[in-house]
C-alpha atoms as a printed R data frame, in Angstrom:
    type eleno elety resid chain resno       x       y      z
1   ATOM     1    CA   UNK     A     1 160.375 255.342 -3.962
2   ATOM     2    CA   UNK     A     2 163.272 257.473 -2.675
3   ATOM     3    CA   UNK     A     3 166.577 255.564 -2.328
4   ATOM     4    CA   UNK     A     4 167.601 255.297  1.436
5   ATOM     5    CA   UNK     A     5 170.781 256.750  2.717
6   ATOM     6    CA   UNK     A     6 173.389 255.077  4.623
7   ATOM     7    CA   UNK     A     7 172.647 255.160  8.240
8   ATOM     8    CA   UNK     A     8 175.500 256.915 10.922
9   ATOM     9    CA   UNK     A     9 176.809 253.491 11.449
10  ATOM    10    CA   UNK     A    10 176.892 252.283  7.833
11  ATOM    11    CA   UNK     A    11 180.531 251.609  8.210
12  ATOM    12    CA   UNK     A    12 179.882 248.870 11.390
13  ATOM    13    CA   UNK     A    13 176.966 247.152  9.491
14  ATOM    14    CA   UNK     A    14 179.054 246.616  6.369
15  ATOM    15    CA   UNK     A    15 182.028 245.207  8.368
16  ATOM    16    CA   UNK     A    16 178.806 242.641  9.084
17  ATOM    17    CA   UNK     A    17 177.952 242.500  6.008
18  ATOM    18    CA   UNK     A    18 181.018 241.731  4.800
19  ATOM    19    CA   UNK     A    19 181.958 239.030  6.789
20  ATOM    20    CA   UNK     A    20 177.886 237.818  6.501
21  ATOM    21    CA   UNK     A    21 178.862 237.440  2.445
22  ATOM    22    CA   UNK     A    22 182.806 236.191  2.900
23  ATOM    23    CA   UNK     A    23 183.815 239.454  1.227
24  ATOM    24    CA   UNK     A    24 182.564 239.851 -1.811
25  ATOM    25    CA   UNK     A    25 181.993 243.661 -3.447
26  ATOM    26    CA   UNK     A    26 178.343 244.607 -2.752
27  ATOM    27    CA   UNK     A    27 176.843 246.240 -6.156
28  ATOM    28    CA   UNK     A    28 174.795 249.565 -5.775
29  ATOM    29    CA   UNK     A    29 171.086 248.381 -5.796
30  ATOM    30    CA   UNK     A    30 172.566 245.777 -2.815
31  ATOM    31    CA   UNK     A    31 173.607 248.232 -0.524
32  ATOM    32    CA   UNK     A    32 170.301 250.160 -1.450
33  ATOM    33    CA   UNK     A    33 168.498 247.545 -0.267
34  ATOM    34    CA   UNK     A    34 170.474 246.539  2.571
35  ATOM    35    CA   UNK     A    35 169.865 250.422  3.909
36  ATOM    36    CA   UNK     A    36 166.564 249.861  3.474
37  ATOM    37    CA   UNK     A    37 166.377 246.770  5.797
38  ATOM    38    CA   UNK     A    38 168.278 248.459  8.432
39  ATOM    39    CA   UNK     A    39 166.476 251.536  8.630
40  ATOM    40    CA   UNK     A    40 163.382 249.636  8.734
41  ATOM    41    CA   UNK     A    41 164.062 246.789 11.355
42  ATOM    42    CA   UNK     A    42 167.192 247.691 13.431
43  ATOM    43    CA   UNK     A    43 166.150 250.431 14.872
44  ATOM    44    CA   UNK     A    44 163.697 248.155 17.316
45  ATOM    45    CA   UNK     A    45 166.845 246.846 17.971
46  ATOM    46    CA   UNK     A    46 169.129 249.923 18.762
47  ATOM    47    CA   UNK     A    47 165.819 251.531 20.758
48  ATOM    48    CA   UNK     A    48 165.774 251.197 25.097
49  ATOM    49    CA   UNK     A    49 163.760 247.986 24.464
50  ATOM    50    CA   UNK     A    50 165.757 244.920 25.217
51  ATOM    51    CA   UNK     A    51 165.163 242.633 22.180
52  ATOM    52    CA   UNK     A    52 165.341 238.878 21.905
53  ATOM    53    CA   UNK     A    53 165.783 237.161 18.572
54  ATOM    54    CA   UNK     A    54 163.519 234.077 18.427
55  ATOM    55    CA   UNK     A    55 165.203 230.966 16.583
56  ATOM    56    CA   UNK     A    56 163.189 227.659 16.039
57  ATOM    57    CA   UNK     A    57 161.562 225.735 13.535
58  ATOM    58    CA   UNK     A    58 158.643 228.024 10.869
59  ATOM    59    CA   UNK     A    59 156.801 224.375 10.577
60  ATOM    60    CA   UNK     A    60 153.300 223.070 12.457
61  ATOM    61    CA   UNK     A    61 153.671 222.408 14.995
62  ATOM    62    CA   UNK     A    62 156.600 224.224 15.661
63  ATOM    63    CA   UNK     A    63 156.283 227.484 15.010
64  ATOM    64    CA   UNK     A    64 152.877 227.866 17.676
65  ATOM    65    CA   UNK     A    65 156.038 226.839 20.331
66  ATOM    66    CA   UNK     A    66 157.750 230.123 19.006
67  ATOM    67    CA   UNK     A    67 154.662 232.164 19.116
68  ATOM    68    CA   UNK     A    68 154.584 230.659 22.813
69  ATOM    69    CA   UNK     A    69 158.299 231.964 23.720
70  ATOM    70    CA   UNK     A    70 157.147 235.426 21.710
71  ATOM    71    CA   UNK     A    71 154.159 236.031 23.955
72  ATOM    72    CA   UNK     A    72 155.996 235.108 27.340
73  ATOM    73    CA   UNK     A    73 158.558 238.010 26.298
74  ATOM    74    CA   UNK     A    74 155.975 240.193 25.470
75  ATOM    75    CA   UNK     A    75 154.337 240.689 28.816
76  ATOM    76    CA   UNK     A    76 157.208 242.123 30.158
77  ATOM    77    CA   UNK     A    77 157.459 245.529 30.141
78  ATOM    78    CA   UNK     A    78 160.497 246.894 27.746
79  ATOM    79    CA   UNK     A    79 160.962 243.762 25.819
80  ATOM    80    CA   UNK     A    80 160.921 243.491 22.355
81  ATOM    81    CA   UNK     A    81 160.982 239.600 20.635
82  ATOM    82    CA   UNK     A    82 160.546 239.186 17.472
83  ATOM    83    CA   UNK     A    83 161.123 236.136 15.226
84  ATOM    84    CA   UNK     A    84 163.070 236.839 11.553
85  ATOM    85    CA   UNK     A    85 160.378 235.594  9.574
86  ATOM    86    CA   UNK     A    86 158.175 238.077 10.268
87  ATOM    87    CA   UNK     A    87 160.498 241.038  9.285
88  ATOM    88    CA   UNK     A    88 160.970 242.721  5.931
89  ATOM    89    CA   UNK     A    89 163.434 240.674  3.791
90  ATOM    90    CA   UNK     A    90 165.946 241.705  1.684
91  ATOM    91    CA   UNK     A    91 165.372 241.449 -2.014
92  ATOM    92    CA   UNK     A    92 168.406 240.308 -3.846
93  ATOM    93    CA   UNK     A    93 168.644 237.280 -5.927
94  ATOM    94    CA   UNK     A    94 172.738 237.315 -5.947
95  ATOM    95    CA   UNK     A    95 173.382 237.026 -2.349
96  ATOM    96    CA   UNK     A    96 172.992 234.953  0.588
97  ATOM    97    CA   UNK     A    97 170.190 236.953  1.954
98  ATOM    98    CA   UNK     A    98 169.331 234.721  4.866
99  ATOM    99    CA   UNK     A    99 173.253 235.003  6.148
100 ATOM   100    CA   UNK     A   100 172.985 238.587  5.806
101 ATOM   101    CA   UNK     A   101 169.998 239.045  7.963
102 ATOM   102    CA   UNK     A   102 170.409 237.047 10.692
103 ATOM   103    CA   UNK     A   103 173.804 238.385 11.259
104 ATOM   104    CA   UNK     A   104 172.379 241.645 11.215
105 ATOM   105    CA   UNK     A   105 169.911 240.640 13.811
106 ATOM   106    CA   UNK     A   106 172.106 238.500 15.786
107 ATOM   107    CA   UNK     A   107 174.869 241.236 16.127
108 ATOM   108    CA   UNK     A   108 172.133 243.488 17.584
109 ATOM   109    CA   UNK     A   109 170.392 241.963 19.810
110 ATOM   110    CA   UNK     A   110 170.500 241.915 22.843
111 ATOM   111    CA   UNK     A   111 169.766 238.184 23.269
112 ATOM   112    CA   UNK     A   112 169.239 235.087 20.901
113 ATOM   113    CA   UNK     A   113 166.689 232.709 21.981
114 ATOM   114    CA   UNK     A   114 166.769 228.956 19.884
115 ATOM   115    CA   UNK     A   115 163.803 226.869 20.768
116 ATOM   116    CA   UNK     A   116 164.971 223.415 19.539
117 ATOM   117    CA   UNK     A   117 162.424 220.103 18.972
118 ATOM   118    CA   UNK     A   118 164.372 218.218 16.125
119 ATOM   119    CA   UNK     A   119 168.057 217.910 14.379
120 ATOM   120    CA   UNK     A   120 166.847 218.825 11.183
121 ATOM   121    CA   UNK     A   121 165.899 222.016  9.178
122 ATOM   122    CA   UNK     A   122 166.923 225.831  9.484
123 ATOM   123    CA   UNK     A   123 167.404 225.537 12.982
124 ATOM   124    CA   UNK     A   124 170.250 222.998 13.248
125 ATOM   125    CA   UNK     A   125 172.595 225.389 11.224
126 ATOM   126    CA   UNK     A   126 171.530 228.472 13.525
127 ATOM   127    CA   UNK     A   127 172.558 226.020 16.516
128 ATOM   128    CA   UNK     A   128 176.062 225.761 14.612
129 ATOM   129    CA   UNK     A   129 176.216 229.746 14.351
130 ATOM   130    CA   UNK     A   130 175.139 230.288 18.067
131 ATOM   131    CA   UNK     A   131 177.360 228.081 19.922
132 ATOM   132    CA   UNK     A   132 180.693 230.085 19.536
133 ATOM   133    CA   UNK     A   133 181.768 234.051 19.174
134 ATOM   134    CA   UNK     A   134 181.032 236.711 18.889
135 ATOM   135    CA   UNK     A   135 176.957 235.326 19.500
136 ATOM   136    CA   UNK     A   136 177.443 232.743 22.029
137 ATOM   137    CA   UNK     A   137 177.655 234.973 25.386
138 ATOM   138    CA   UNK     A   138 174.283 236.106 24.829
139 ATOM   139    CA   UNK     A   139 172.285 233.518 23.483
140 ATOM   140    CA   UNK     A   140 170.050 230.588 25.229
141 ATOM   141    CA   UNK     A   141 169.131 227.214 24.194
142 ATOM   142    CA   UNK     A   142 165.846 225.641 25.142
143 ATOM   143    CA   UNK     A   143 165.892 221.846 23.576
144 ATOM   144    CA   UNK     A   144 162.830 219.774 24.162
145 ATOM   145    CA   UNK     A   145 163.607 216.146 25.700
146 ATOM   146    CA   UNK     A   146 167.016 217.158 26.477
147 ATOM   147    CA   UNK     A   147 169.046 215.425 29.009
148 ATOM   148    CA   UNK     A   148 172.781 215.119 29.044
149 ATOM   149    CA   UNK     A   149 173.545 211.272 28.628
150 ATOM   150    CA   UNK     A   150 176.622 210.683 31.095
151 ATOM   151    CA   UNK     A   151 175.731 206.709 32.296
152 ATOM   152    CA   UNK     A   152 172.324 204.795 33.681
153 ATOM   153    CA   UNK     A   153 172.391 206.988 36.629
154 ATOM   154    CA   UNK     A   154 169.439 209.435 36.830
155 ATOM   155    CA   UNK     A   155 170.936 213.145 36.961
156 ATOM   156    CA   UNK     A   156 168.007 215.378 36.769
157 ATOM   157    CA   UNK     A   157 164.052 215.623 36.785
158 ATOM   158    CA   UNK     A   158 164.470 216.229 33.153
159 ATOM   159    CA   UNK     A   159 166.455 212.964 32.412
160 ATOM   160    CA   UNK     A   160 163.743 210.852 34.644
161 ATOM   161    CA   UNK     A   161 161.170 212.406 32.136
162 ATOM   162    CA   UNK     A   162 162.921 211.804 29.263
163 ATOM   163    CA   UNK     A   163 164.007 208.476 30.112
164 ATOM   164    CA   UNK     A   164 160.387 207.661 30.845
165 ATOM   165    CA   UNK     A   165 159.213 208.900 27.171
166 ATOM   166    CA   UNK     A   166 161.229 206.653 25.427
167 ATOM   167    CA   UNK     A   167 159.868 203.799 27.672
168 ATOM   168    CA   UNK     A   168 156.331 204.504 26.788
169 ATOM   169    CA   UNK     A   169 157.429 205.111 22.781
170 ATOM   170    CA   UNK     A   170 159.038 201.940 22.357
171 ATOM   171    CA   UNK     A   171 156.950 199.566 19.975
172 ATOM   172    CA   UNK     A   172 157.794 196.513 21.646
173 ATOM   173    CA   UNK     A   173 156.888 196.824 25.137
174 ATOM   174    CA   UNK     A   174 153.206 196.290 26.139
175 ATOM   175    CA   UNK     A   175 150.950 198.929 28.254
176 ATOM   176    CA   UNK     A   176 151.630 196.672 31.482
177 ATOM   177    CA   UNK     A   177 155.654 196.441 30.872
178 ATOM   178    CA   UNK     A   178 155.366 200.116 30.010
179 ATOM   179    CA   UNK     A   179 153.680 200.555 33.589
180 ATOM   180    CA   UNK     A   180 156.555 198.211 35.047
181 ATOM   181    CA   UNK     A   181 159.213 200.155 33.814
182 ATOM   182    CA   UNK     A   182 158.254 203.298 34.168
183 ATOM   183    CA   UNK     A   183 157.008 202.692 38.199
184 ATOM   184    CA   UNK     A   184 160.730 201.459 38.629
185 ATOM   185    CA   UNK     A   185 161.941 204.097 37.118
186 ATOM   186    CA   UNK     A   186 160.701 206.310 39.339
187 ATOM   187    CA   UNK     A   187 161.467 204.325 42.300
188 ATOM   188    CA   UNK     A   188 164.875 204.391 41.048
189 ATOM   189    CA   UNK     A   189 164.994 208.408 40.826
190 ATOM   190    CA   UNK     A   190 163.710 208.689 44.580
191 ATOM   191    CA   UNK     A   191 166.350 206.363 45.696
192 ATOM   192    CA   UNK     A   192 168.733 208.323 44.169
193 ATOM   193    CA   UNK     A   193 167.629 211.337 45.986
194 ATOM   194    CA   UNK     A   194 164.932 213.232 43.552
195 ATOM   195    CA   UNK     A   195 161.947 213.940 44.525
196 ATOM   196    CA   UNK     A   196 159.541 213.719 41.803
197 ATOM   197    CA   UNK     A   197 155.878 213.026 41.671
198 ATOM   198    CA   UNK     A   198 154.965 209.853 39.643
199 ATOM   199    CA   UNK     A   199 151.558 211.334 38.765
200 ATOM   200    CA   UNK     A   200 153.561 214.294 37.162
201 ATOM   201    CA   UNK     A   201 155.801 211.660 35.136
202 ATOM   202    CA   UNK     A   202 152.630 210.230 33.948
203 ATOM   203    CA   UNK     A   203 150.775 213.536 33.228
204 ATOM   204    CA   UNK     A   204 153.930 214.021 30.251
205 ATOM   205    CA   UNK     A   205 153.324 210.654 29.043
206 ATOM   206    CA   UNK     A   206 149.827 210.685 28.644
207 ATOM   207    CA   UNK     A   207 149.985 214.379 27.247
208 ATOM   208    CA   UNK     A   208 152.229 212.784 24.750
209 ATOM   209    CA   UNK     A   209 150.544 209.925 23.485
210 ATOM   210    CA   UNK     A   210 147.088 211.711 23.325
211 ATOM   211    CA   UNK     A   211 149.222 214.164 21.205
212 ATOM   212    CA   UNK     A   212 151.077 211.848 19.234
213 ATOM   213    CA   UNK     A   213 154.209 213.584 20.151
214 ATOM   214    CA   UNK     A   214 157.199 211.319 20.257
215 ATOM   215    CA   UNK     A   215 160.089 212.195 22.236
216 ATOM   216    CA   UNK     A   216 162.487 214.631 19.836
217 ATOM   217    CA   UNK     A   217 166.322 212.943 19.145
218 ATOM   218    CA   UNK     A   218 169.231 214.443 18.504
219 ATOM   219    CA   UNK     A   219 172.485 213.780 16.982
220 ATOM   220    CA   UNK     A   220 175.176 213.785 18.817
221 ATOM   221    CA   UNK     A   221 176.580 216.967 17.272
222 ATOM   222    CA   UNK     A   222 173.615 218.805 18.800
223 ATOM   223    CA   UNK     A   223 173.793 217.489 22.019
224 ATOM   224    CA   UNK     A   224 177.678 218.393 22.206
225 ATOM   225    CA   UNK     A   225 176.397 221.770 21.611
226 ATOM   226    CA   UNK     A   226 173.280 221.740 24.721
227 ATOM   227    CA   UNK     A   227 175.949 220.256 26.922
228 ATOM   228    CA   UNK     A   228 177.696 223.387 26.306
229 ATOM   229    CA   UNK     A   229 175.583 225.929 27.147
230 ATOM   230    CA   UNK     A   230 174.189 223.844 30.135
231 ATOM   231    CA   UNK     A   231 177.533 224.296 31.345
232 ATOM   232    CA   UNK     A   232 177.030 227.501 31.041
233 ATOM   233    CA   UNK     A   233 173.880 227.725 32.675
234 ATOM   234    CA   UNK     A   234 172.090 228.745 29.734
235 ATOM   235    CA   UNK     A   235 170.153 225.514 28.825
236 ATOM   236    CA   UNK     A   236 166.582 225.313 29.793
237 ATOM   237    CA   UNK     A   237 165.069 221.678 28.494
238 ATOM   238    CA   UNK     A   238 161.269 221.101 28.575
239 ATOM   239    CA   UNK     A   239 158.813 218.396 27.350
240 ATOM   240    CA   UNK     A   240 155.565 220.640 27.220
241 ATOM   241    CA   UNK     A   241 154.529 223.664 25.772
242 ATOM   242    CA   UNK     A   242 153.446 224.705 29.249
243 ATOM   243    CA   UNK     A   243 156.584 223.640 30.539
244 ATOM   244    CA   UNK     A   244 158.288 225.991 27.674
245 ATOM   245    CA   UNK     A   245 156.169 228.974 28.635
246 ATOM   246    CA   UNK     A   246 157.589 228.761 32.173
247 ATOM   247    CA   UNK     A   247 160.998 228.526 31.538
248 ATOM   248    CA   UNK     A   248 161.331 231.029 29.273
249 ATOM   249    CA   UNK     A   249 161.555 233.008 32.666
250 ATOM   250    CA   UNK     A   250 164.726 232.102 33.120
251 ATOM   251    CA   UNK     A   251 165.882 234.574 29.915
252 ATOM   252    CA   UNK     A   252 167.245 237.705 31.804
253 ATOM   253    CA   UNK     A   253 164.420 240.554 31.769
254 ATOM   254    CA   UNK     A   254 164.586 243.895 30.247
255 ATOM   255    CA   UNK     A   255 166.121 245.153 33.474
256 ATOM   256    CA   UNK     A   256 168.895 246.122 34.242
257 ATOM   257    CA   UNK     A   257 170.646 246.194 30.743
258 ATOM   258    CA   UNK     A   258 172.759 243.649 29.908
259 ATOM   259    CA   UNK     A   259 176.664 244.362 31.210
260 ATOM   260    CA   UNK     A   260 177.995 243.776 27.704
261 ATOM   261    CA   UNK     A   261 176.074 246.810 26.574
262 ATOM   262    CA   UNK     A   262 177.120 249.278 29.359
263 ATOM   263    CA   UNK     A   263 180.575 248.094 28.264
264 ATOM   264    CA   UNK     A   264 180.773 248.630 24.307
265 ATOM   265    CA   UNK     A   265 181.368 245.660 23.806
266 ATOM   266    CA   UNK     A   266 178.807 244.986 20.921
């Protein structure tokens, strides 16, 4: 196999790379194989398609919600999402490979996409890398069950839903107290102005006890970290997979480019 050669930019990716590895020297066959990951999977990136790196959970039943967000990007002209697992991987035993490539992919993107259903595994430290510069002004959240906890008011259609799964989870209530609760619940989100559809409330529950699906919990860390980019209007919660599908809408579409590309500032 013929050894790759450093691409035009080999001096940007290696400033990556560098930081990626906290600045250790790279030896020969590294950089060989760090060419050879580049040439191979950055060049969807650096192409007129506007890619979207997919983060989220490689476990059942998790990963079928990334194939979800995947397809929804995919029937839109010009986009390109891909998820990192599914990419060539880089072959060296002395580095922190995984650090490497997703800064890699994260630098050059054009958007990061995290899909986010627990507080544990690979995810939660991609959450932590996401949340701040240089990645944070281009990258979207989409937590299932999330709803900003602020008091007992109700503050969204979200927070009525996710209010109402942990009513029908609990293990002490019985099916008529669940009933109870989760009519006055609703009652108490139409008084406060919402107008929600009780049968639509229910349709989640049921969904989610025929499923077994309990509603996902967070730590607080991680919920610090929603808030934010909910305040930044880049927070899109859901409790279905349906739900997810249509959300994912909200990602900005392959056109126009993104401003922070027209501007260099990459």
């Amino acid at each position: 196999m013929t050894d790759p050669s450093p691409p035009p930019d080999a001096g940007d990716i290696l400033t990556v790379v560098h930081e990626a590895v906290g600045g250790i020297e790279l030896e020969p066959a590294e950089k060989r194989e760090i060419w050879r990951f580049t040439q191979r999977e950055l060049p969807y990136l650096w192409s007129q398609r506007t890619s979207y790196f997919i983060l989220g959970s490689y476990r059942d039943p998790y990963l079928r919600r990334l194939r979800a967000v995947q397809n929804e990007l995919t029937k839109q002209l010009g986009a390109y999402p891909f998820i990192m697992g599914d990419l060539l991987e880089l072959p060296t035993d002395r580095l922190n490979t995984f650090d490497i490539m997703f800064s890699l992919l994260a630098t050059y993107s054009d958007y990061i996409v995290g899909v986010f259903e627990k507080e544990s595994g690979g995810e939660a430290p991609e959450l932590g890398e996401i949340d701040d510069p240089p990645y944070f002004d281009k990258s979207y959240v989409f937590p299932r069950d999330y709803a900003w906890v602020t008091d007992e008011n109700l503050d969204s259609k979200q927070h009525v839903i996710q209010a109402a799964l942990e009513i029908a989870f609990a293990d002490d209530l019985s099916g008529d107290e669940v009933q109870s609760k989760v009519d006055s619940l609703v009652d108490r989100a139409r008084e406060s102005g919402f107008d929600i559809d009780e049968q639509e409330v229910w349709d989640v529950i049921d969904e989610r006890l025929n499923k077994g699906v309990e509603p996902a919990t967070y730590s607080w860390v991680h919920l610090n970290k929603f808030r934010k980019f909910e305040l930044h209007n880049r927070c899109f919660p859901w409790t279905t997979e349906e739900e997810l599908r249509t959300v994912v809408g909200g990602l900005p579409s392959p056109t126009p480019r993104p401003e922070w590309e027209a501007s260099g500032e990459r």
